[in-house]
Amino acid sequence: MLLIYCPYCQVERSEMEFACRGEAHVVRPADPSKATDEEWVEFLYMRDNTKGVAAERWRHIHGCGRFFNAVRDTVSDKFLKIYKTGEPKPDLEALAKEAGK
Amino acid sequence: MSQPFRTEKGGRIDRAEQLTFTFDGEEMQGHKGDTLASALLANGVHLVGRSFKYHRPRGILTAGSEEPNALVGVYRNGDQTPNLRATQVELYQGLEAISQNRFPSLGFDIGAVNDLLSPLFPAGFYYKTFMWPHAFWDKVYEPIIRSAAGLGKPPKNPDHDVYGNIYAHCDVLVVGSGPTGLAAALAAGETGAKVMLVDEQAEFGGSLLSEVSASIDGKDPADFVTETVAKLAAMDNVTLLPRTTAFGYFAHNFISLAERVTEHLSNPDPKLPRERLWQVRAKEVVIAAGAIERPMVFPENDRPGILLADAGRTYLNRYGVKVGHKVLVATACDSAWQAAFDLADHGVDVVAIVDLRETPPESLMSIAEARGIRVEAGCVVTGTLGRKRVKGALIGRLMTSGQVASGGQIACDALLMSGGWTPTVSLYSQSRGKVVWDSEKGAYVPGVSVQKERSAGGAKGLYGLQATLEDGYAAGEEAAKAATGKSAKVTYASATGGEAGSGGILGALPHDRNAARVKAFVDYQNDVTAKDVKLAVREGMHSIEHIKRYTTTGMATDQGRLSNMNALEIASGALQKPMTDVGLTTFRQPYTPTTFGLFAGVSRGDFFDPVRKTPSHDWVVENGGVFEDVGQWKRTWYFPKNGEDMHAAVARECKTVRESVGLFDASTLGKIEVVGPDAAEFLERMYTNPWKKLAPGRCRYGLLLNDAGFITDDGVIGRLAEDRFHVTTTTGGAPSVFATMEDYLQTEWPDLNVWITSTTEQFAVAAVQGPKAREVIAPFIEGVDLSADAFPHMSVKQATFCGVPCRLFRISFTGELGFEINVPRRHGKMMWETLAKEIEKHNGTVYGTESMHVLRAEKGYIIVGQDTDGTVTPQDAGMTWAISKNKFDFVGKRGLARPDLVADGRKQFVGLLTKDPKVKLEEGAQITTAEQPATGTPAEGHVTSSYYSPALDRTIALAIVKNGHALEGKTLYVPMPTGSIPVEVTSTVFYDKEGARINV
């Protein structure tokens, strides 16, 4: 069971308090009507399913209820960075390098 | 004399306390401090089980949790727990144990014929033999194999024991309490760090408890253990957990422990749990799991009376039990010699030490000579005699040519063997660490740590008392420092004796026997021989993972801790590849077999899942209502009266609602309070419908899609004020709708000033439906003019019910005049009882979910999740009216414009009427255009809802059918095993098509 740091509560808590909500930084087009069918399908369904370092959305569902983002190595389960919703996507390659992958 | 194999003195058993136990009904004696295995051995019993496949007689092999043979069933209170390792079962007064996998008795087992027929049962036998005819597999082969195979029989009764669960945190978790673990715990404990020390055995001390020839700080090792444990027990920051197995190492240093709390007691306190699951988050872990001895793979190495040398030494020194009177020691390493010497010192006739090595160390040779023990160096055991007990061994001399020359026989009644030591890397492997081959040690040892752990002592291939102690202290200090930053000065104890030996052998030993006829076992529990491993390679299994599964070697309850290294060497030889290229299978959780009870804990029966009850629950129970489970909710299904069956009760309830009035508990509906200056804008973006122009005091049906354009939920939303909405959702959809709303609000539209709160549990809801609904509620409602003009259909108002504040909705899910009254939950019972009494005056009825379903189906109202399946759009459902054309965006708007969602040929929501009004369709039944479709014809759709309609006095059904909206009036078919049922496609509204009844 993972140990996860909530950037809002600023505490580490057990995975049981959290829910993973899939890939982060999937942006819903500001004007969906302008999105082509391909772009909309990309937004709806296409996910990287990364083996390795990936940015994910998590929600502290049984705590503060807030969504936040986390960079996790999906192989080792190590969290490399945790940040609040709205903050820019970190450089995953640099994080991976730093973690020695 | 009882216990003929008990030593005269020594051991840690309490000789003053004699315990009586039975094995297969035979009464025997043992002592407090014995395990079932040591007590059986004290009574001269080696034969304790039959092997899995060949039903060969098997004896106790080890003294630890890796025991493959001595699996027994233990009875307590009439229930039997199967497959317990006798080496771990502590003896108590009155213990009742039975052997397993034998019929009719352990001594005479019919299944043993398998051993004679063994040429018919090679590796992969099942895959090869039971292939034809195919139909025989289910009916004939599998039942026979199942009844013949297996070990213990599962208990038949529900488990009446209680299991506990604890979460714990610590700075340093030390696994194993041998010299390394004790030293580590002490060193870490001295720093003030929060330490947990766990050991699977009843007593702390590990190998120190059977060490008599060494000393620590001038004291007996056992006294060192006593003193150290006393020191640890006196520290408030140290938790000691004996009888506790660290069985799982999970991510982020989360370790699961199984504590056996009462199993060793004769009369346990019924308040105590049988076992307790500890889930520990440790900052640092010290794995001091030690090493286990490897069997030698020689022909007939499985006879009762053949044990691992260190087990023989443990039984002698710790339990005061001699494994035999005439003991042969076969070895390839130094450590087994000490077992021979200890036995000789207790007067046991050690008939010979047979050492594979040409020149064993001179120091050992001279001790053996001093004790008058015959030594056969450069020799191997090439076979054994006896059946239910070993009677002698065949000796072979290793020639320089590599051949083996017969060296005669030696009679014995026990044989101790040692192929060397294997570090216990299970937990390290579970922590996702990769083991590395250490050619000097001839073993796989832990490599780089992946998690915050360190292996120490024998677990990393380090042997010798002094070295393991030192390594333990250092590991404890390091772990405490890493966890807390603190360190302390610890005085290291120093050991004399107990030096690390050398030697060891992997794989099958050479012999001069007929290789095709003899069996040399690699994996005892699964009856895998050296021959089987070689055969697997010959038959094309080149990966160790394939070899493992084909032969089942390493798939026993010890996960190959005894067998893996030997199997690997044999496979490597057969593959003609270096062992390190063959690979190694991964150790997984659990370390030893773990009970289901432990995992289930208190989550059984009523505690398995929370039960959610509505305020009418007690009243319904008292009045004979029948419940159905809707998720976690108990909802009233129907209310039978005067012995009615469900059909009759539902027919009466529906009729009464349409003719006078009905009362329904709608408390389970999801409720979400949406508040804030941007509340209307938020709903505008979430739901398909327009909300900004909805006046306070009015309601609207809301349809919720996902961004793909499919219907996910629906419900009525009332506007209480400019900035406040009362949203209702389906019962099952409540949590997901709330989560979806939070998601969009927090991550897509954080600019909106809106708060949402789940209020499902805050309100009790009574639905009063029917022509007389207004008369029923009128006496209790204040603050609202209930007249049709003042309070029309789709209105909402804050009012009072019997003086209690309520939210009164005028809405309907039946097509009749209807009200839904929301009161604070604590007043729900009062409201229900008040209304239930009132409706009687109007010849009304209480009704349940089944009638609710029928009444809504008569009106063609969808139930999301029943009539929709996640691929239905509003257009498909005939609800284009619910989609606002003027909005810039809402969830699902873009999705609805996708080519496939606007294409021709989509399945659409329709009504179906069977040509015969008495025939009721089955929900889920497939619909076709042809009366007798050819096999393989795709269905045009399926029936989603089907009922008998009391209002129409005929059956009705709803369905989704390809291009259904264009098929009204056409005939389709529902093919069933009893024949094809013709149906006519109709509108989805069966009753009161113009909707007049709702507006009265």
Coordinates of N, CA and C in Angstrom, one line a residue, chain B residues 128-220:
Chain B
K128 N -0.4 -34.4 -20.6 CA -0.2 -35.3 -21.7 C -1.3 -36.4 -21.7
T129 N -1.8 -36.8 -20.6 CA -2.6 -38.0 -20.5 C -4.1 -37.7 -20.7
F130 N -4.6 -36.7 -20.1 CA -6.0 -36.5 -20.0 C -6.5 -35.6 -21.1
M131 N -6.0 -35.8 -22.3 CA -6.4 -34.9 -23.4 C -7.6 -35.4 -24.2
W132 N -7.9 -36.6 -24.1 CA -8.9 -37.2 -25.0 C -9.7 -38.2 -24.3
P133 N -11.0 -38.3 -24.5 CA -11.8 -37.4 -25.2 C -12.1 -36.1 -24.4
H134 N -12.3 -35.1 -25.1 CA -12.3 -33.7 -24.5 C -13.4 -33.7 -23.4
A135 N -14.6 -34.3 -23.7 CA -15.7 -34.2 -22.8 C -15.4 -34.9 -21.4
F136 N -14.4 -35.8 -21.4 CA -14.1 -36.5 -20.2 C -13.4 -35.7 -19.2
W137 N -12.9 -34.5 -19.6 CA -12.1 -33.7 -18.6 C -13.0 -33.3 -17.4
D138 N -14.2 -32.7 -17.7 CA -15.0 -32.2 -16.6 C -15.6 -33.3 -15.8
K139 N -16.1 -34.4 -16.5 CA -16.9 -35.4 -15.9 C -16.1 -36.5 -15.2
V140 N -15.0 -36.8 -15.8 CA -14.3 -38.0 -15.4 C -12.9 -37.7 -14.8
Y141 N -12.0 -37.1 -15.6 CA -10.7 -37.0 -15.2 C -10.5 -36.0 -14.0
E142 N -11.1 -34.8 -14.1 CA -10.9 -33.8 -13.1 C -11.4 -34.3 -11.7
P143 N -12.6 -34.8 -11.7 CA -13.1 -35.3 -10.3 C -12.2 -36.3 -9.7
I144 N -11.7 -37.2 -10.6 CA -10.8 -38.3 -10.0 C -9.5 -37.7 -9.5
I145 N -8.9 -36.9 -10.4 CA -7.7 -36.3 -10.0 C -7.8 -35.4 -8.7
R146 N -8.9 -34.7 -8.7 CA -9.2 -33.8 -7.5 C -9.3 -34.7 -6.2
S147 N -10.0 -35.8 -6.3 CA -10.2 -36.6 -5.1 C -8.9 -37.3 -4.7
A148 N -8.1 -37.6 -5.7 CA -6.8 -38.3 -5.4 C -5.7 -37.4 -4.9
A149 N -5.8 -36.2 -5.4 CA -4.7 -35.2 -5.1 C -5.0 -34.4 -3.9
G150 N -4.2 -33.5 -3.6 CA -4.5 -32.6 -2.5 C -3.9 -33.1 -1.2
L151 N -3.9 -32.3 -0.3 CA -3.3 -32.6 1.0 C -4.5 -32.7 2.0
G152 N -4.6 -31.7 2.9 CA -5.7 -31.7 3.9 C -7.0 -31.4 3.2
K153 N -8.0 -31.8 4.0 CA -9.4 -31.5 3.5 C -9.9 -30.1 4.2
P154 N -10.5 -29.3 3.4 CA -10.9 -28.0 4.0 C -12.0 -28.2 5.0
P155 N -12.1 -27.4 6.0 CA -13.1 -27.5 7.0 C -14.5 -27.3 6.4
K156 N -15.5 -27.9 6.9 CA -16.8 -27.8 6.3 C -17.7 -26.7 6.9
N157 N -17.4 -26.4 8.1 CA -18.2 -25.4 8.8 C -17.6 -24.0 8.7
P158 N -18.5 -23.0 8.8 CA -18.0 -21.6 8.8 C -17.0 -21.5 10.0
D159 N -16.0 -20.6 9.8 CA -15.0 -20.4 10.8 C -15.6 -19.7 11.9
H160 N -15.6 -20.3 13.1 CA -16.2 -19.6 14.3 C -15.2 -18.7 15.0
D161 N -14.0 -18.7 14.6 CA -13.0 -17.9 15.3 C -13.0 -16.5 14.9
V162 N -12.5 -15.7 15.7 CA -12.4 -14.2 15.5 C -11.0 -13.8 15.1
Y163 N -10.9 -12.9 14.2 CA -9.6 -12.4 13.8 C -9.5 -10.9 14.0
G164 N -8.3 -10.5 14.4 CA -8.1 -9.1 14.7 C -7.3 -8.4 13.6
N165 N -7.2 -7.1 13.7 CA -6.5 -6.3 12.8 C -5.9 -5.1 13.5
I166 N -4.6 -4.8 13.3 CA -4.0 -3.6 13.9 C -3.1 -2.9 12.8
Y167 N -3.2 -1.6 12.8 CA -2.2 -0.8 12.0 C -1.2 -0.3 13.0
A168 N 0.1 -0.4 12.5 CA 1.1 0.1 13.4 C 2.2 0.8 12.6
H169 N 2.9 1.7 13.3 CA 4.0 2.4 12.7 C 5.2 2.2 13.5
C170 N 6.4 2.1 12.9 CA 7.6 2.0 13.7 C 8.8 2.6 12.9
D171 N 9.8 2.9 13.6 CA 11.0 3.4 13.0 C 11.8 2.2 12.3
V172 N 12.0 1.1 13.1 CA 12.7 0.0 12.6 C 12.0 -1.3 12.9
L173 N 11.7 -2.0 11.8 CA 11.1 -3.3 12.0 C 12.2 -4.4 11.8
V174 N 12.4 -5.2 12.8 CA 13.4 -6.3 12.6 C 12.7 -7.6 12.5
V175 N 12.9 -8.3 11.4 CA 12.3 -9.6 11.1 C 13.3 -10.7 11.3
G176 N 13.0 -11.5 12.3 CA 13.9 -12.6 12.7 C 14.6 -12.2 14.0
S177 N 14.7 -13.2 14.9 CA 15.3 -12.9 16.2 C 16.4 -13.9 16.5
G178 N 17.1 -14.3 15.5 CA 18.4 -15.1 15.8 C 19.4 -14.1 16.3
P179 N 20.7 -14.5 16.2 CA 21.7 -13.6 16.7 C 21.7 -12.2 16.0
T180 N 21.5 -12.2 14.7 CA 21.5 -11.0 13.9 C 20.3 -10.1 14.3
G181 N 19.1 -10.7 14.4 CA 17.9 -9.9 14.7 C 17.9 -9.4 16.1
L182 N 18.4 -10.2 17.0 CA 18.4 -9.7 18.4 C 19.4 -8.5 18.5
A183 N 20.6 -8.7 17.9 CA 21.6 -7.6 18.0 C 21.0 -6.4 17.3
A184 N 20.3 -6.5 16.2 CA 19.8 -5.4 15.4 C 18.8 -4.7 16.3
A185 N 17.9 -5.5 16.9 CA 16.8 -4.9 17.7 C 17.4 -4.1 18.9
L186 N 18.4 -4.7 19.5 CA 19.0 -4.1 20.6 C 19.7 -2.8 20.2
A187 N 20.5 -2.8 19.2 CA 21.2 -1.6 18.7 C 20.2 -0.5 18.4
A188 N 19.1 -0.9 17.7 CA 18.2 0.1 17.3 C 17.4 0.6 18.5
G189 N 17.0 -0.3 19.4 CA 16.3 0.0 20.6 C 17.0 1.0 21.5
E190 N 18.3 0.8 21.6 CA 19.2 1.7 22.4 C 19.1 3.1 22.0
T191 N 18.9 3.4 20.7 CA 18.9 4.7 20.2 C 17.6 5.4 20.6
G192 N 16.6 4.7 21.1 CA 15.3 5.3 21.4 C 14.3 5.2 20.3
A193 N 14.8 4.6 19.2 CA 13.9 4.5 18.0 C 12.8 3.5 18.4
K194 N 11.6 3.7 17.7 CA 10.5 2.8 17.9 C 10.8 1.5 17.1
V195 N 10.9 0.4 17.8 CA 11.4 -0.8 17.2 C 10.3 -1.9 17.3
M196 N 10.1 -2.7 16.3 CA 9.3 -3.9 16.4 C 10.2 -5.1 16.0
L197 N 10.2 -6.1 16.9 CA 10.9 -7.3 16.6 C 9.9 -8.4 16.5
V198 N 9.9 -9.1 15.3 CA 9.0 -10.1 15.1 C 9.7 -11.4 14.7
D199 N 9.2 -12.5 15.2 CA 9.7 -13.8 14.8 C 8.6 -14.8 14.7
E200 N 8.7 -15.7 13.7 CA 7.6 -16.6 13.4 C 7.5 -17.7 14.5
Q201 N 8.6 -17.9 15.3 CA 8.6 -18.9 16.3 C 8.0 -18.5 17.6
A202 N 7.8 -19.5 18.5 CA 7.2 -19.2 19.7 C 8.1 -18.4 20.7
E203 N 9.4 -18.7 20.4 CA 10.4 -18.1 21.3 C 11.4 -17.3 20.5
F204 N 11.9 -16.2 21.0 CA 12.9 -15.5 20.3 C 14.2 -16.2 20.5
G205 N 15.1 -16.0 19.6 CA 16.5 -16.6 19.7 C 17.0 -17.3 18.4
G206 N 16.0 -17.8 17.6 CA 16.4 -18.5 16.4 C 17.4 -19.6 16.6
S207 N 18.5 -19.5 15.9 CA 19.5 -20.6 15.9 C 20.2 -20.7 17.3
L208 N 20.2 -19.5 18.0 CA 20.9 -19.5 19.3 C 20.3 -20.5 20.3
L209 N 19.0 -20.9 20.1 CA 18.3 -21.8 21.0 C 18.7 -23.2 20.8
S210 N 19.4 -23.5 19.7 CA 19.9 -24.9 19.5 C 21.4 -24.9 19.5
E211 N 22.0 -23.8 19.9 CA 23.5 -23.7 19.9 C 24.0 -24.0 21.3
V212 N 24.8 -25.1 21.4 CA 25.3 -25.4 22.7 C 26.8 -25.4 22.8
S213 N 27.5 -25.3 21.6 CA 28.9 -25.5 21.7 C 29.6 -24.2 21.5
A214 N 28.9 -23.1 21.5 CA 29.5 -21.7 21.5 C 29.1 -21.0 22.7
S215 N 29.8 -19.8 22.9 CA 29.4 -19.0 24.0 C 29.5 -17.5 23.6
I216 N 28.6 -16.7 24.2 CA 28.6 -15.3 23.9 C 28.9 -14.5 25.2
D217 N 29.9 -13.7 25.1 CA 30.4 -13.0 26.4 C 30.6 -14.0 27.5
G218 N 31.0 -15.2 27.2 CA 31.3 -16.2 28.2 C 30.1 -16.9 28.7
K219 N 28.9 -16.6 28.1 CA 27.7 -17.3 28.6 C 27.1 -18.2 27.5
D220 N 26.2 -19.1 28.0 CA 25.5 -19.9 27.0 C 24.7 -19.0 26.1

